[in-house]
Coordinates of C-alpha atoms in Angstrom, one line a residue:
Chain A
M80 CA -117.9 -132.9 10.0
D81 CA -119.1 -132.0 6.4
L82 CA -121.7 -129.7 7.4
K83 CA -123.1 -129.3 3.8
E84 CA -124.2 -132.8 4.2
Y85 CA -127.0 -131.1 6.0
I86 CA -127.8 -127.8 3.7
R87 CA -130.8 -129.2 1.2
D88 CA -131.1 -127.4 -2.1
I89 CA -134.6 -126.5 -2.9
K90 CA -135.1 -125.8 -6.6
D91 CA -137.2 -122.5 -7.8
F92 CA -137.5 -121.1 -4.2
P93 CA -138.9 -118.2 -3.1
K94 CA -138.9 -118.0 -7.2
K95 CA -138.2 -119.4 -10.5
G96 CA -134.2 -120.1 -11.2
I97 CA -133.3 -119.6 -7.5
V98 CA -131.8 -122.9 -5.8
F99 CA -132.3 -122.2 -2.2
K100 CA -129.8 -123.5 0.8
D101 CA -132.4 -124.8 3.2
I102 CA -130.4 -125.2 6.4
T103 CA -133.3 -126.5 8.5
P104 CA -131.5 -130.3 8.5
L105 CA -128.4 -128.7 10.2
L106 CA -130.8 -127.4 12.8
A107 CA -132.9 -129.9 13.3
D108 CA -129.7 -132.3 13.8
S109 CA -128.1 -131.7 17.2
R110 CA -124.9 -132.8 16.7
A111 CA -124.6 -130.5 13.2
F112 CA -126.1 -127.7 15.1
Q113 CA -124.3 -127.9 18.3
Y114 CA -121.1 -128.1 15.9
A115 CA -121.9 -125.0 13.8
I116 CA -122.8 -122.5 16.6
D117 CA -119.0 -123.8 18.4
M118 CA -117.4 -123.1 15.2
L119 CA -118.8 -119.6 14.6
C120 CA -118.5 -118.5 18.4
D121 CA -114.7 -120.3 18.6
K122 CA -113.9 -117.1 16.5
Y123 CA -114.7 -114.9 18.9
I124 CA -114.4 -116.1 22.0
E125 CA -111.3 -113.7 22.6
D126 CA -113.3 -110.6 21.5
K127 CA -115.3 -110.5 24.8
V128 CA -118.1 -109.4 22.7
D129 CA -121.1 -108.1 24.6
Y130 CA -123.7 -108.4 22.3
V131 CA -124.6 -110.6 19.4
L132 CA -127.1 -108.8 16.8
G133 CA -129.2 -110.9 14.6
A134 CA -132.0 -109.8 12.1
E135 CA -135.3 -111.7 11.6
A136 CA -136.2 -114.2 11.5
R137 CA -133.8 -117.0 10.5
G138 CA -131.1 -114.6 11.7
F139 CA -132.5 -115.0 15.4
I140 CA -131.8 -118.8 14.9
I141 CA -128.1 -118.6 14.8
A142 CA -127.6 -115.3 16.8
S143 CA -129.4 -116.5 19.9
A144 CA -127.4 -119.4 20.5
M145 CA -124.2 -118.0 19.7
A146 CA -125.0 -115.0 22.5
Y147 CA -125.7 -118.1 24.8
K148 CA -122.9 -119.7 24.2
L149 CA -120.5 -116.7 24.1
D150 CA -122.0 -115.1 27.4
A151 CA -123.2 -112.3 25.4
G152 CA -126.7 -110.4 25.6
F153 CA -128.5 -110.6 22.0
I154 CA -130.1 -107.6 20.4
P155 CA -132.8 -108.2 18.1
A156 CA -132.8 -106.3 14.3
R157 CA -136.4 -106.0 12.7
K158 CA -138.4 -105.0 10.1
P159 CA -139.9 -101.6 10.6
G160 CA -143.2 -101.5 13.1
K161 CA -142.1 -105.0 14.7
L162 CA -140.0 -103.5 17.8
P163 CA -142.1 -101.7 20.4
Y164 CA -140.0 -99.2 21.7
A165 CA -138.3 -96.3 19.7
T166 CA -135.6 -97.4 17.2
T167 CA -132.8 -96.2 14.7
K168 CA -133.7 -97.1 11.4
E169 CA -131.8 -98.3 8.1
V170 CA -133.0 -98.2 4.9
Y171 CA -131.4 -100.6 2.4
E172 CA -131.6 -101.2 -1.4
L173 CA -133.4 -104.4 -3.1
E174 CA -133.2 -105.5 -6.8
Y175 CA -136.7 -103.5 -6.6
G176 CA -137.2 -101.2 -4.5
T177 CA -135.9 -100.7 -0.9
D178 CA -136.5 -102.4 2.7
A179 CA -135.6 -101.4 6.3
L180 CA -134.4 -103.1 9.5
E181 CA -134.4 -101.4 13.0
V182 CA -132.8 -101.9 16.7
H183 CA -134.1 -100.2 19.9
E184 CA -132.4 -97.1 19.9
D185 CA -131.1 -98.0 23.4
A186 CA -130.1 -101.1 22.5
I187 CA -125.6 -100.1 22.1
K188 CA -123.8 -97.9 24.0
K189 CA -120.9 -96.3 22.8
G190 CA -118.0 -98.5 22.7
D191 CA -120.0 -101.8 23.0
K192 CA -118.6 -104.7 21.1
V193 CA -121.4 -106.2 18.7
L194 CA -121.2 -109.4 17.0
V195 CA -123.1 -108.8 13.4
V196 CA -124.4 -112.6 12.6
D197 CA -126.5 -114.0 10.4
D198 CA -127.3 -117.5 8.2
L199 CA -127.1 -116.3 5.0
L200 CA -124.5 -113.7 3.1
A201 CA -126.1 -113.4 -0.3
T202 CA -126.1 -109.8 -1.5
G203 CA -124.8 -108.3 1.6
G204 CA -127.9 -105.6 2.0
T205 CA -128.8 -106.8 4.9
S206 CA -125.6 -106.9 6.6
A207 CA -124.7 -103.6 5.9
A208 CA -127.4 -102.3 7.1
K209 CA -126.9 -104.2 10.5
I210 CA -123.3 -102.5 10.3
A211 CA -124.7 -99.0 9.6
L212 CA -127.0 -99.7 12.8
V213 CA -124.5 -100.7 15.4
K214 CA -122.2 -97.7 14.0
K215 CA -125.3 -95.1 14.5
Q216 CA -125.2 -96.2 18.0
G217 CA -121.5 -95.6 18.9
G218 CA -121.1 -99.4 18.8
E219 CA -117.9 -101.2 17.5
V220 CA -118.8 -104.1 15.0
V221 CA -117.1 -107.7 15.6
G222 CA -117.5 -109.7 12.4
P223 CA -119.3 -110.0 10.6
A224 CA -120.3 -113.8 10.6
F225 CA -122.1 -116.0 8.3
L226 CA -123.7 -119.5 8.5
I227 CA -123.3 -119.4 5.0
E228 CA -121.8 -116.8 2.1
L229 CA -122.8 -117.3 -1.6
T230 CA -119.4 -116.4 -2.9
F231 CA -121.1 -115.8 -6.4
L232 CA -123.3 -113.3 -5.5
N233 CA -120.2 -111.0 -4.3
G234 CA -122.1 -109.6 -0.9
R235 CA -118.7 -109.3 0.7
D236 CA -118.3 -106.5 -1.9
K237 CA -120.8 -104.3 0.6
L238 CA -118.8 -105.3 3.7
S239 CA -115.3 -104.1 2.8
G240 CA -113.2 -102.9 5.3
Y241 CA -114.6 -105.9 7.8
D242 CA -113.8 -109.4 8.8
V243 CA -116.0 -111.2 7.0
Y244 CA -116.3 -114.7 8.6
P245 CA -118.7 -117.6 6.9
L246 CA -118.7 -121.3 8.2
I247 CA -119.8 -122.8 4.5
K248 CA -119.1 -121.6 1.3
Y249 CA -120.7 -121.7 -2.1
Chain B
M33 CA -132.3 -113.2 40.1
D34 CA -135.7 -111.0 39.2
L35 CA -136.3 -111.5 35.9
K36 CA -139.4 -108.9 36.0
E37 CA -136.8 -106.3 36.1
Y38 CA -135.6 -106.9 32.9
I39 CA -139.4 -106.8 31.2
R40 CA -140.3 -103.2 29.8
D41 CA -144.1 -102.4 29.9
I42 CA -145.0 -100.4 26.5
K43 CA -148.5 -98.7 26.2
D44 CA -150.5 -98.7 23.6
F45 CA -148.5 -101.3 21.5
P46 CA -149.2 -103.2 19.0
K47 CA -152.7 -100.9 19.3
K48 CA -154.0 -98.6 21.8
G49 CA -155.2 -100.2 25.0
I50 CA -152.7 -102.9 24.7
V51 CA -149.6 -103.0 27.6
F52 CA -147.2 -104.7 25.9
K53 CA -144.2 -106.9 27.5
D54 CA -140.9 -106.1 25.8
I55 CA -138.4 -109.0 26.5
T56 CA -135.5 -107.0 24.8
P57 CA -134.1 -105.7 28.1
L58 CA -133.8 -109.5 29.1
L59 CA -132.3 -110.5 26.0
A60 CA -129.5 -107.5 26.2
D61 CA -128.4 -108.5 29.5
S62 CA -126.3 -111.4 29.2
R63 CA -126.7 -112.9 33.2
A64 CA -130.3 -112.4 32.6
F65 CA -130.8 -114.0 29.3
Q66 CA -128.5 -117.0 30.2
Y67 CA -130.5 -117.5 33.4
A68 CA -133.4 -117.4 31.8
I69 CA -132.6 -119.9 29.2
D70 CA -130.9 -122.0 31.6
M71 CA -134.0 -122.1 34.3
L72 CA -136.2 -123.2 31.5
C73 CA -134.3 -126.0 30.5
D74 CA -133.7 -127.1 34.1
K75 CA -137.0 -128.4 34.0
Y76 CA -136.4 -130.7 30.9
I77 CA -132.9 -132.2 31.4
E78 CA -134.4 -135.6 32.4
D79 CA -136.8 -135.7 29.4
K80 CA -134.0 -136.2 26.7
V81 CA -136.0 -133.8 23.9
D82 CA -134.9 -134.6 20.4
Y83 CA -136.4 -131.2 19.0
V84 CA -137.0 -127.8 20.4
L85 CA -139.9 -126.1 18.1
G86 CA -140.3 -122.5 18.2
A87 CA -142.5 -120.0 16.0
E88 CA -141.1 -117.2 14.4
A89 CA -140.1 -114.7 15.1
R90 CA -139.5 -113.8 18.8
G91 CA -140.0 -117.7 19.4
F92 CA -137.0 -118.7 17.4
I93 CA -134.6 -116.7 20.2
I94 CA -136.0 -118.5 23.1
A95 CA -136.0 -122.0 21.3
S96 CA -132.6 -122.0 19.7
A97 CA -130.9 -121.0 23.3
M98 CA -132.9 -123.7 24.5
A99 CA -131.9 -126.7 21.6
Y100 CA -128.5 -125.5 22.3
K101 CA -128.5 -126.3 25.5
L102 CA -130.4 -129.1 25.4
D103 CA -128.3 -130.8 23.1
A104 CA -131.6 -130.8 20.8
G105 CA -132.4 -130.0 17.2
F106 CA -134.2 -127.1 16.6
I107 CA -137.2 -127.0 14.3
P108 CA -138.7 -123.5 12.7
A109 CA -142.7 -123.1 12.7
R110 CA -143.2 -120.6 10.3
K111 CA -146.0 -118.4 8.8
P112 CA -147.4 -119.9 5.4
G113 CA -144.8 -119.8 2.2
K114 CA -141.8 -119.0 4.5
L115 CA -140.7 -122.5 4.7
P116 CA -139.0 -123.8 1.6
Y117 CA -139.9 -127.7 1.7
A118 CA -142.8 -129.3 1.8
T119 CA -145.1 -128.6 5.0
T120 CA -147.7 -129.8 7.1
K121 CA -150.2 -126.6 8.1
E122 CA -152.0 -126.1 11.0
V123 CA -155.0 -123.0 10.9
Y124 CA -156.2 -121.4 14.4
E125 CA -158.6 -118.7 14.9
L126 CA -157.8 -115.1 15.9
E127 CA -159.8 -112.7 17.1
Y128 CA -160.9 -111.3 13.6
G129 CA -160.2 -114.4 11.1
T130 CA -157.6 -116.9 10.8
D131 CA -153.8 -117.3 10.7
A132 CA -151.5 -120.2 10.4
L133 CA -148.7 -122.0 11.2
E134 CA -146.4 -124.6 9.3
V135 CA -143.5 -127.1 9.7
H136 CA -141.2 -129.1 7.1
E137 CA -143.3 -132.3 6.7
D138 CA -140.1 -134.6 7.5
A139 CA -139.5 -132.5 10.5
I140 CA -140.9 -134.9 13.1
K141 CA -140.4 -138.6 12.9
K142 CA -143.0 -140.6 14.7
G143 CA -142.1 -140.9 18.5
D144 CA -139.8 -137.7 18.5
K145 CA -140.1 -135.8 21.9
V146 CA -140.4 -132.2 20.9
L147 CA -140.3 -129.3 23.3
V148 CA -142.8 -127.0 22.4
V149 CA -141.4 -123.3 23.5
D150 CA -142.4 -119.9 22.9
D151 CA -141.7 -116.0 24.0
L152 CA -145.1 -115.7 25.9
L153 CA -148.5 -117.3 26.1
A154 CA -151.1 -114.9 25.3
T155 CA -154.4 -116.3 24.1
G156 CA -152.8 -119.4 23.4
G157 CA -153.9 -119.9 20.0
T158 CA -150.0 -120.3 18.5
S159 CA -149.5 -123.0 20.9
A160 CA -152.3 -124.9 20.4
A161 CA -151.3 -124.8 16.8
K162 CA -147.8 -126.1 17.4
I163 CA -149.0 -128.8 19.8
A164 CA -151.2 -130.2 16.7
L165 CA -148.3 -129.9 14.6
V166 CA -146.4 -132.2 16.5
K167 CA -149.3 -134.7 17.3
K168 CA -149.7 -134.6 13.2
Q169 CA -146.6 -135.5 12.8
G170 CA -146.9 -138.4 15.2
G171 CA -144.6 -136.4 17.9
E172 CA -144.7 -136.5 21.6
V173 CA -145.1 -132.8 22.9
V174 CA -143.2 -132.0 25.3
G175 CA -143.9 -128.6 27.6
P176 CA -145.3 -126.1 26.2
A177 CA -142.5 -123.9 28.1
F178 CA -143.0 -120.1 27.7
L179 CA -141.0 -117.3 29.2
I180 CA -143.8 -115.4 30.4
E181 CA -147.6 -116.1 30.6
L182 CA -150.2 -113.4 30.4
T183 CA -152.9 -115.6 32.8
F184 CA -155.3 -112.9 32.5
L185 CA -155.9 -114.2 28.7
N186 CA -156.8 -117.8 29.8
G187 CA -154.3 -118.8 27.1
R188 CA -154.0 -122.0 29.2
D189 CA -157.5 -123.1 28.5
K190 CA -156.6 -123.8 24.9
L191 CA -153.6 -126.4 26.4
S192 CA -155.5 -128.5 28.6
G193 CA -154.1 -131.7 29.1
Y194 CA -150.4 -130.6 28.9
D195 CA -148.2 -129.4 31.6
V196 CA -148.0 -125.7 31.1
Y197 CA -144.7 -123.9 32.2
P198 CA -144.1 -120.3 32.6
L199 CA -140.9 -118.5 33.8
I200 CA -142.7 -115.8 34.8
K201 CA -146.6 -114.8 35.5
Y202 CA -148.7 -111.3 34.7

């Protein structure tokens, strides 16, 4: 199955000059969605991961179905102020300014195997932040895995030392 | 399995006087998460749903795993401006002011069976908006289903005529 057939180019989104990879046709096609989740999970079946961690909002879609399939728990990484309990926070750089992600401070115990996933590897900032959050809490990072890697943005340079696994490359 | 054991009360979140039902311990427990998704799906196995529709961000977590389990496609409902393609929009009332949800205008074809799900039924505004979006596009509404219903907020009054199905009630 060629998953690229289910990904739609949207010009000038979210701003002029950017071609956005719209994955909603892939998510909407039951066979393509299941195939993508199964293919991503196949790589990690032997790893016996304890948790799959995804960031809001699109990352939740991929991470939740993978957690279900892998018999793992799901951990949400969210923008500051969105999680109700005490959190661990990681600030990361944007093109202009900074942003941050949080996970609950009791989300991960020392030695837990945490598979870090997202829909898209672009500049790598959010994935590096998620990995930092897992390490701060003493977890062992598995992945990171992505539905799509935009190779021309060189995001994997921020993830050196990890086994970056994209299902689809552009 | 008593899923209430995996839900944590957080006082004064997101603002003073509110007791927030934190589902992250349930999501993090692989057995509880799988049990909750399976129990929710059991009710709809015979319905042969085409799509499961969930709203960002927590709704994505429940809807995605259910779509995977039910061999259905996943449709995201998002806040205005977040979806990249042309959308159908539904405005709904808040305590003060209004908010809105959008789905892609080509998400649903006439007669498609769309299971509407969310993590929480509170005042019912977002669920009524999701149902309205499905109907605007000619879809047949299945559900709505919820992980949790806060019965004292009477949200199901906004969903009359539908088979409201919560897995957990408070």
